[in-house]
Tab-separated table of C-alpha atoms in Angstrom:
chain	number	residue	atom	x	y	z
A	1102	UNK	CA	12.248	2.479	26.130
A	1103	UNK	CA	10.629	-0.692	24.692
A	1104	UNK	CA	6.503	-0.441	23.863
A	1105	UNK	CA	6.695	-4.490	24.406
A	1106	UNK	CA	7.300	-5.471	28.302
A	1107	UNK	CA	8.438	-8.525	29.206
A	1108	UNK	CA	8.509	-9.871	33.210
A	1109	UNK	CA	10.237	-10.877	34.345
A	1110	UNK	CA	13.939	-9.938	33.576
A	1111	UNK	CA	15.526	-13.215	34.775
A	1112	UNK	CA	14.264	-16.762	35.923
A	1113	UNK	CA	16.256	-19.141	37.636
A	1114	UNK	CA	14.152	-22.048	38.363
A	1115	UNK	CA	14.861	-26.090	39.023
A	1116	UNK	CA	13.409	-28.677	36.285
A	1117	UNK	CA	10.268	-29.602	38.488
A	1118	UNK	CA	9.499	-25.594	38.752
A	1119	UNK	CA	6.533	-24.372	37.086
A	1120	UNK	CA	6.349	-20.586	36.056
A	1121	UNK	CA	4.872	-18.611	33.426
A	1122	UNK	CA	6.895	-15.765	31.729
A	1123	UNK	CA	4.556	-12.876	30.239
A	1124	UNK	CA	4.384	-10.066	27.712
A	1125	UNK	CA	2.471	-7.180	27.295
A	1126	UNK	CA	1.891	-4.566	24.687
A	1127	UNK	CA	-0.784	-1.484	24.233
A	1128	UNK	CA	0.317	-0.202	20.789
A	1129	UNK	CA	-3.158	-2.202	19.005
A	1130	UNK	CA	-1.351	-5.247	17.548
A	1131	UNK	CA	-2.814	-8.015	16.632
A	1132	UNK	CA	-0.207	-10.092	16.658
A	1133	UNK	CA	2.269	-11.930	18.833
A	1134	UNK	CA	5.131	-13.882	18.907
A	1135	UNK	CA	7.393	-15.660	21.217
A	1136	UNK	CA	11.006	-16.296	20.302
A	1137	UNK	CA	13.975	-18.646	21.746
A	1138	UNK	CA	17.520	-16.859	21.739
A	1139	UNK	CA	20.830	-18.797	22.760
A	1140	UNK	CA	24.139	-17.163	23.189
A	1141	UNK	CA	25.391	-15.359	19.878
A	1142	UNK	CA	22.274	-16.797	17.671
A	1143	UNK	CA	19.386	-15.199	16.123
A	1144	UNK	CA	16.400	-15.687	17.441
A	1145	UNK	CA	14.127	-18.633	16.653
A	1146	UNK	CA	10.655	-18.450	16.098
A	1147	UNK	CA	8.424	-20.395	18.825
A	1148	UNK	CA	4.735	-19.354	18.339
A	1149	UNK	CA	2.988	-16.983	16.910
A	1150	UNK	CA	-0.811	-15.636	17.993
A	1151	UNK	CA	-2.909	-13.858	15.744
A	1152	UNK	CA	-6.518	-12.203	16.818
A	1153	UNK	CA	-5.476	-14.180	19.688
A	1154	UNK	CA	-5.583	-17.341	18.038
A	1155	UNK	CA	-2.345	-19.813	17.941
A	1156	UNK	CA	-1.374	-19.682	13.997
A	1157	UNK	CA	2.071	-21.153	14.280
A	1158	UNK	CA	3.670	-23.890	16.537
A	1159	UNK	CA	7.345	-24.420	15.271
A	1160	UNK	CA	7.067	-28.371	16.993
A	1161	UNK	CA	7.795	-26.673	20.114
A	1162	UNK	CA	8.158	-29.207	22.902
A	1163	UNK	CA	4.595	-29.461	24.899
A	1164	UNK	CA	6.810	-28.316	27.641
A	1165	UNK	CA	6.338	-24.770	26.709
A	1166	UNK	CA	2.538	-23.946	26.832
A	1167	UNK	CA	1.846	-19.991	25.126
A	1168	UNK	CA	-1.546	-18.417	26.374
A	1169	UNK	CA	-2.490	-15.327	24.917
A	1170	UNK	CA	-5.533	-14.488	26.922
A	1171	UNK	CA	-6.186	-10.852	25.322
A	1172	UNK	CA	-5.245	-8.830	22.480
A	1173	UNK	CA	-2.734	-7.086	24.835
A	1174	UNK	CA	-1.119	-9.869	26.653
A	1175	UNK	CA	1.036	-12.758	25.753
A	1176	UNK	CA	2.057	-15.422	28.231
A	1177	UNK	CA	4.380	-18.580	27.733
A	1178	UNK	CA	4.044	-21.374	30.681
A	1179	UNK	CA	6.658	-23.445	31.672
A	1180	UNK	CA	7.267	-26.929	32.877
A	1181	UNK	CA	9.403	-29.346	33.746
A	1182	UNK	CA	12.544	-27.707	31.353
A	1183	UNK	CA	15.602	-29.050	30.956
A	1184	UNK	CA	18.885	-27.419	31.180
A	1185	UNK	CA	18.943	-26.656	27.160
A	1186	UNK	CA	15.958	-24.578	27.259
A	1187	UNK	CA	17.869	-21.869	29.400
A	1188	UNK	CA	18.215	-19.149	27.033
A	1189	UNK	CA	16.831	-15.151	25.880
A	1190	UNK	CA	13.041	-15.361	25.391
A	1191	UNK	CA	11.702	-12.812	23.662
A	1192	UNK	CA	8.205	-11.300	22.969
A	1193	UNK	CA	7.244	-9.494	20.251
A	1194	UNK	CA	4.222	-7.981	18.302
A	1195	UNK	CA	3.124	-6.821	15.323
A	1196	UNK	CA	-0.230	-5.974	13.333
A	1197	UNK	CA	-1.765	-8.048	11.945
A	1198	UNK	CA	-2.981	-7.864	8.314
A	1199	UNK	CA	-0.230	-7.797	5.247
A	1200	UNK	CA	-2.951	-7.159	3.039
A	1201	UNK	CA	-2.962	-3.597	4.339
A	1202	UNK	CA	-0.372	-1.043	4.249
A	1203	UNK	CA	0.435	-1.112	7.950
A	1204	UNK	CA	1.118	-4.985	7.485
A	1205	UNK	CA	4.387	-3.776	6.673
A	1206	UNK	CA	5.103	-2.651	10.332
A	1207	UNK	CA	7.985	-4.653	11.662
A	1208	UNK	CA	8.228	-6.549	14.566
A	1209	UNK	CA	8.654	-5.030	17.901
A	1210	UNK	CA	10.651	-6.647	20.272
A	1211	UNK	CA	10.722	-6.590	23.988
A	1212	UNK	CA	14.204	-6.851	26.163
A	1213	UNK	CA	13.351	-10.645	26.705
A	1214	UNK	CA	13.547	-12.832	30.038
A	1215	UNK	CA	16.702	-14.411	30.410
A	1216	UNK	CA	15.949	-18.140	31.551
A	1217	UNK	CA	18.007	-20.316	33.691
A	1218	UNK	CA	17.587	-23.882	34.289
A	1219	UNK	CA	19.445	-25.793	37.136
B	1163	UNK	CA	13.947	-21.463	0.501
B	1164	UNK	CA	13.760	-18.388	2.475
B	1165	UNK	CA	17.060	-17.372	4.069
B	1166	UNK	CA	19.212	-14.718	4.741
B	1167	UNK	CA	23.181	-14.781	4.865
B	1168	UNK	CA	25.221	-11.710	6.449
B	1169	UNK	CA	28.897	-11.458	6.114
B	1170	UNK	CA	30.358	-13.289	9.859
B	1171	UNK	CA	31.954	-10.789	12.397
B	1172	UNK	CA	33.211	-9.801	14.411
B	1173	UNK	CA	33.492	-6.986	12.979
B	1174	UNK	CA	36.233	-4.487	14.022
B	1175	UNK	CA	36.752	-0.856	13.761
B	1176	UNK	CA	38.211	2.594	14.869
B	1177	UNK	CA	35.980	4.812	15.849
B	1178	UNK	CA	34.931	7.129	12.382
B	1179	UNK	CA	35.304	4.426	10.436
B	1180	UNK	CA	33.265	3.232	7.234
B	1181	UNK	CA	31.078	0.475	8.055
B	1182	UNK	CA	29.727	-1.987	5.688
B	1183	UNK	CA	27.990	-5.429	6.744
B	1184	UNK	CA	26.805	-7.231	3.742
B	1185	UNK	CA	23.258	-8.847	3.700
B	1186	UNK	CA	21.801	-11.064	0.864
B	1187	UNK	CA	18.550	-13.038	0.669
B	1188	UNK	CA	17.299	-15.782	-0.932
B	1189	UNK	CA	13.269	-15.538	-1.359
B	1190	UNK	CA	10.274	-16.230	-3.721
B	1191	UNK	CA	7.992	-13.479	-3.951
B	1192	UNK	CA	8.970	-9.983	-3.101
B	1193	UNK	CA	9.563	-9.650	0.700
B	1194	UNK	CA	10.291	-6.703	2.755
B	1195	UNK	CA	14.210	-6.349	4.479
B	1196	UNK	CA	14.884	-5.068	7.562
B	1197	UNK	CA	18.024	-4.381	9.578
B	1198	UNK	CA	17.826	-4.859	13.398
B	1199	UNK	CA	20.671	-4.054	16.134
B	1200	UNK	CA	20.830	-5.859	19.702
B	1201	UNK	CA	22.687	-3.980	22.082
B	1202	UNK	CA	24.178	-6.018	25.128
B	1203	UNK	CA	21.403	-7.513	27.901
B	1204	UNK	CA	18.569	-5.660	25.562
B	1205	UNK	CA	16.100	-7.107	22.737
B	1206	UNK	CA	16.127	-6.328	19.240
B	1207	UNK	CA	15.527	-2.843	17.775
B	1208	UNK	CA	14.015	-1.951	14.038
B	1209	UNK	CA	17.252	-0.090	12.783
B	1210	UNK	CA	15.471	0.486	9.188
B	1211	UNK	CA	13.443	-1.225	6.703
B	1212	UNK	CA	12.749	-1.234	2.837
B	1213	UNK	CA	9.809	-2.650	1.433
B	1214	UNK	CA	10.224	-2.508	-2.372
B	1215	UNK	CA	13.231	-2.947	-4.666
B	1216	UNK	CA	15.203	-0.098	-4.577
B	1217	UNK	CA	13.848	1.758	-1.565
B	1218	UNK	CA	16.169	2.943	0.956
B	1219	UNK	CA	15.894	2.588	4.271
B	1220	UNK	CA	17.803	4.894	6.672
B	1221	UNK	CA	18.329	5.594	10.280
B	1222	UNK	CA	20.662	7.164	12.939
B	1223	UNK	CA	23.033	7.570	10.058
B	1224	UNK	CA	22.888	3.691	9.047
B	1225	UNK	CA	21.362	3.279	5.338
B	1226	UNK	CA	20.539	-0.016	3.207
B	1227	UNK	CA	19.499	-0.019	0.009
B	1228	UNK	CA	17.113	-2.882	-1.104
B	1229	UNK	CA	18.478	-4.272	-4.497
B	1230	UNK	CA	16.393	-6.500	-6.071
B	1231	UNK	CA	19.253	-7.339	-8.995
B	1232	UNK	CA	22.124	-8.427	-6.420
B	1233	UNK	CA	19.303	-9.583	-3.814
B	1234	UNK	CA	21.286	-7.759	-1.388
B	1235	UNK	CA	20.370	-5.130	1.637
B	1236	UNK	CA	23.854	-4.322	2.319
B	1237	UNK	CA	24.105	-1.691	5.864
B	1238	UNK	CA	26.415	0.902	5.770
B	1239	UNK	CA	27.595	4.140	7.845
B	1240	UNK	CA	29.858	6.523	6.837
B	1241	UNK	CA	31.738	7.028	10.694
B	1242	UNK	CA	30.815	4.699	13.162
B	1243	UNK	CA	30.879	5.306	17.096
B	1244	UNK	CA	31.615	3.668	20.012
B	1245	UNK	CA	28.131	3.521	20.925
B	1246	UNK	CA	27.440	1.296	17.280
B	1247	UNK	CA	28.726	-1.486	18.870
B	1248	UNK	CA	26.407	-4.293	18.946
B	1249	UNK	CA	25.231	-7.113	17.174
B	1250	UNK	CA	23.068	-6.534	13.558
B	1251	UNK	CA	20.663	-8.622	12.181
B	1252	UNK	CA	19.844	-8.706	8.848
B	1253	UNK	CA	15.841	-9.861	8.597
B	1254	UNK	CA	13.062	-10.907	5.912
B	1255	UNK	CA	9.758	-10.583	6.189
B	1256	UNK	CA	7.240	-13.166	4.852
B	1257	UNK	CA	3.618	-12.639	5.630
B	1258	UNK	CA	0.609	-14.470	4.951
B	1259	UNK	CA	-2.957	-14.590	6.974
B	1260	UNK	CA	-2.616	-12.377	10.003
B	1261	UNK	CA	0.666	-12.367	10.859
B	1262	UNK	CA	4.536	-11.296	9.807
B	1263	UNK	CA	7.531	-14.002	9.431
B	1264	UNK	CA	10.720	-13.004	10.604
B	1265	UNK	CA	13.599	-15.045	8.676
B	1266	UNK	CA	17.162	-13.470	10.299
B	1267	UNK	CA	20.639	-14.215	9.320
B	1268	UNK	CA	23.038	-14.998	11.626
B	1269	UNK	CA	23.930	-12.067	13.110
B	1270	UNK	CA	27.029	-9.595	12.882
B	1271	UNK	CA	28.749	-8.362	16.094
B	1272	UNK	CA	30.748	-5.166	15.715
B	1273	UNK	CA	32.969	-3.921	18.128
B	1274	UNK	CA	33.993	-0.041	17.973
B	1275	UNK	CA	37.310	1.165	19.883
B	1276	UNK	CA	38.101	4.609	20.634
């Protein structure tokens, strides 16, 4: 069992559709990261939150807009995507300081949403 | 740069087999390596980690050895089964501020058959 959720599992939605896919976590992380996977590729690194402030934008298209409204939860909203974007999004977390010994805690990932755009 | 190449797949084997998928890095600084595995329809999974040169990381029988001479993490496991099969990703981690960077390599699939 995964200690990141992700909701939901699949999205099917048109290019005009607006929806919001979210992540949540309750292991104390600080921070949070959204990821991009296509078909037999690593992932790709979207955004990353940290004390629940955006630190890194990887020139993401304004089409995908990441919330992160608490230190638990992690949302990425969605609008007017285009058939390229359909894909494995992943969430993931972390904490947060390298300085300290537990800053060498990996990533944990959740089991992603898998996107599909008509 | 930062990167990470991994030896490309698929990778085949009979079940038992030796398993070796080679990992090397290219990094300034002294990062820490991680191996992760991605079953089918599921995220990624830590498999093991090393954080210093010559630690060795080890997990459901998988081990890497972080070698700071070769910059290598090389993952190996002495008899695989059908239930290894998967894709691995070989990983650095670069952090600065608050937060972790993942840098992966492409990705290995291996496919075990009975």
């Amino acid at each position: 069992d995964t200690e990141v959720t992700q909701t939901p599992k699949h999205l099917v939605m048109g290019m005009t559709n607006k929806k919001s896919l979210k992540c949540e976590q309750h292991m104390g992380h600080r921070a949070m990261y959204w990821y991009k996977q296509k078909a037999k590729k690593p992932p790709e690194l979207m955004f990353v939150y940290s004390y629940e402030k955006l630190s890194i934008n990887e020139s993401v298209p304004s089409r995908f807009s990441p919330e992160c409204p608490n230190s638990s939860l992690l949302n990425l909203h969605l609008h007017a995507l285009q058939p390229e974007d359909s894909a494995l999004y992943l969430c993931a977390s972390s904490h947060a300081n390298p300085g300290h010994q537990r800053g060498n805690q990996p990533q944990h990932f959740g089991d992603g949403t898998r996107l599909s755009i008509l | 740069g930062n990167s990470v190449t991994q030896m490309e797949g698929p990778v085949t084997l009979s079940e038992e087999a030796f398993l070796t998928i080679n990992c090397t890095y290219t990094a300034t600084g002294y990062p820490s390596l991680f191996w992760y595995v991605q079953y089918p329809g599921e995220g990624l999974q830590l498999l093991l980690k090393a954080t210093k040169a010559d630690d060795k990381g080890s997990n459901k029988g998988f081990e890497a050895t972080y070698r700071k001479e070769t910059t290598s993490f090389h993952l190996e496991k002495g008899s695989v089964q059908v239930s290894d099969s998967a894709v691995y990703f070989c990983a650095l981690r670069m952090g600065s501020g608050g937060y972790n960077k993942l840098i992966f390599g492409a990705g290995t699939r291996l496919a075990v058959h009975p």
